[in-house]
PDB file of C-alpha atoms in Angstrom:
ATOM      1  CA  MET A   1      91.386 102.274 101.776  1.00  0.00           C
ATOM      2  CA  ASN A   2      91.041 105.866 100.603  1.00  0.00           C
ATOM      3  CA  LYS A   3      89.860 106.812  97.109  1.00  0.00           C
ATOM      4  CA  GLU A   4      93.162 108.427  96.097  1.00  0.00           C
ATOM      5  CA  LYS A   5      95.161 105.292  96.922  1.00  0.00           C
ATOM      6  CA  LEU A   6      92.582 103.066  95.230  1.00  0.00           C
ATOM      7  CA  SER A   7      92.577 105.187  92.037  1.00  0.00           C
ATOM      8  CA  LYS A   8      96.322 104.537  91.570  1.00  0.00           C
ATOM      9  CA  MET A   9      95.852 100.764  91.602  1.00  0.00           C
ATOM     10  CA  ASN A  10      95.441  98.404  88.668  1.00  0.00           C
ATOM     11  CA  PHE A  11      91.891  97.704  87.499  1.00  0.00           C
ATOM     12  CA  SER A  12      91.993  94.118  88.817  1.00  0.00           C
ATOM     13  CA  THR A  13      92.947  95.317  92.288  1.00  0.00           C
ATOM     14  CA  ARG A  14      90.227  97.980  92.236  1.00  0.00           C
ATOM     15  CA  ALA A  15      87.651  95.367  91.168  1.00  0.00           C
ATOM     16  CA  VAL A  16      88.521  93.156  94.140  1.00  0.00           C
ATOM     17  CA  HIS A  17      88.221  96.040  96.595  1.00  0.00           C
ATOM     18  CA  ALA A  18      85.151  97.709  95.041  1.00  0.00           C
ATOM     19  CA  GLY A  19      82.387  98.369  97.537  1.00  0.00           C
ATOM     20  CA  TYR A  20      84.538  97.456 100.522  1.00  0.00           C
ATOM     21  CA  LYS A  21      83.426  99.106 103.739  1.00  0.00           C
ATOM     22  CA  PRO A  22      85.548  98.583 106.851  1.00  0.00           C
ATOM     23  CA  ASN A  23      83.575  96.815 109.544  1.00  0.00           C
ATOM     24  CA  GLU A  24      82.904  98.357 112.911  1.00  0.00           C
ATOM     25  CA  TYR A  25      85.645  96.297 114.597  1.00  0.00           C
ATOM     26  CA  GLY A  26      88.441  97.197 112.154  1.00  0.00           C
ATOM     27  CA  ALA A  27      88.801  93.801 110.463  1.00  0.00           C
ATOM     28  CA  LEU A  28      90.864  94.008 107.258  1.00  0.00           C
ATOM     29  CA  ALA A  29      89.015  91.128 105.607  1.00  0.00           C
ATOM     30  CA  THR A  30      85.268  90.731 105.524  1.00  0.00           C
ATOM     31  CA  PRO A  31      84.348  88.659 108.583  1.00  0.00           C
ATOM     32  CA  ILE A  32      82.343  85.454 108.205  1.00  0.00           C
ATOM     33  CA  TYR A  33      79.241  85.732 110.342  1.00  0.00           C
ATOM     34  CA  GLN A  34      78.485  82.198 111.553  1.00  0.00           C
ATOM     35  CA  THR A  35      75.117  82.730 113.150  1.00  0.00           C
ATOM     36  CA  SER A  36      71.716  81.405 112.201  1.00  0.00           C
ATOM     37  CA  THR A  37      69.498  84.060 113.768  1.00  0.00           C
ATOM     38  CA  PHE A  38      69.675  87.701 114.771  1.00  0.00           C
ATOM     39  CA  ILE A  39      68.417  89.559 117.831  1.00  0.00           C
ATOM     40  CA  PHE A  40      65.737  92.253 117.605  1.00  0.00           C
ATOM     41  CA  ASP A  41      65.314  95.315 119.791  1.00  0.00           C
ATOM     42  CA  SER A  42      61.706  94.265 120.426  1.00  0.00           C
ATOM     43  CA  ALA A  43      59.040  91.775 119.368  1.00  0.00           C
ATOM     44  CA  GLU A  44      57.494  94.561 117.304  1.00  0.00           C
ATOM     45  CA  GLN A  45      60.721  95.040 115.373  1.00  0.00           C
ATOM     46  CA  GLY A  46      60.907  91.293 114.732  1.00  0.00           C
ATOM     47  CA  GLY A  47      57.339  91.359 113.455  1.00  0.00           C
ATOM     48  CA  ARG A  48      58.101  94.241 111.082  1.00  0.00           C
ATOM     49  CA  ARG A  49      61.158  92.439 109.707  1.00  0.00           C
ATOM     50  CA  PHE A  50      59.322  89.162 109.162  1.00  0.00           C
ATOM     51  CA  ALA A  51      56.498  91.112 107.468  1.00  0.00           C
ATOM     52  CA  LEU A  52      59.181  92.736 105.253  1.00  0.00           C
ATOM     53  CA  GLU A  53      58.111  96.188 106.476  1.00  0.00           C
ATOM     54  CA  GLU A  54      61.619  96.915 107.808  1.00  0.00           C
ATOM     55  CA  GLU A  55      65.010  96.025 106.367  1.00  0.00           C
ATOM     56  CA  GLY A  56      67.336  93.947 108.458  1.00  0.00           C
ATOM     57  CA  TYR A  57      68.574  90.433 109.024  1.00  0.00           C
ATOM     58  CA  ILE A  58      66.229  87.815 110.472  1.00  0.00           C
ATOM     59  CA  TYR A  59      67.538  84.375 109.506  1.00  0.00           C
ATOM     60  CA  THR A  60      70.929  83.699 107.945  1.00  0.00           C
ATOM     61  CA  ARG A  61      69.608  81.572 105.062  1.00  0.00           C
ATOM     62  CA  LEU A  62      67.663  84.630 103.925  1.00  0.00           C
ATOM     63  CA  GLY A  63      70.664  86.937 104.208  1.00  0.00           C
ATOM     64  CA  ASN A  64      73.465  87.962 106.529  1.00  0.00           C
ATOM     65  CA  PRO A  65      76.299  90.519 106.651  1.00  0.00           C
ATOM     66  CA  THR A  66      78.697  88.077 104.955  1.00  0.00           C
ATOM     67  CA  SER A  67      76.456  87.360 101.956  1.00  0.00           C
ATOM     68  CA  SER A  68      75.639  91.062 101.632  1.00  0.00           C
ATOM     69  CA  GLN A  69      79.331  91.758 100.973  1.00  0.00           C
ATOM     70  CA  VAL A  70      79.460  89.217  98.157  1.00  0.00           C
TER      71      VAL A  70
END
């Protein structure tokens, strides 16, 4: 949704859509990611994420793309 179209909407509608970023697959609604773990490019990357030296998802109870949207 572009900013011009959004600015013409009622406050309640804008509040619901605030911060919305279309996902890479073009879904209109925020997808629900039903996974427990995430893949890493390497063991080193996994180590950095678990050591909190690099941002990214590691285990869904700690965060996932769905909870980040909420």
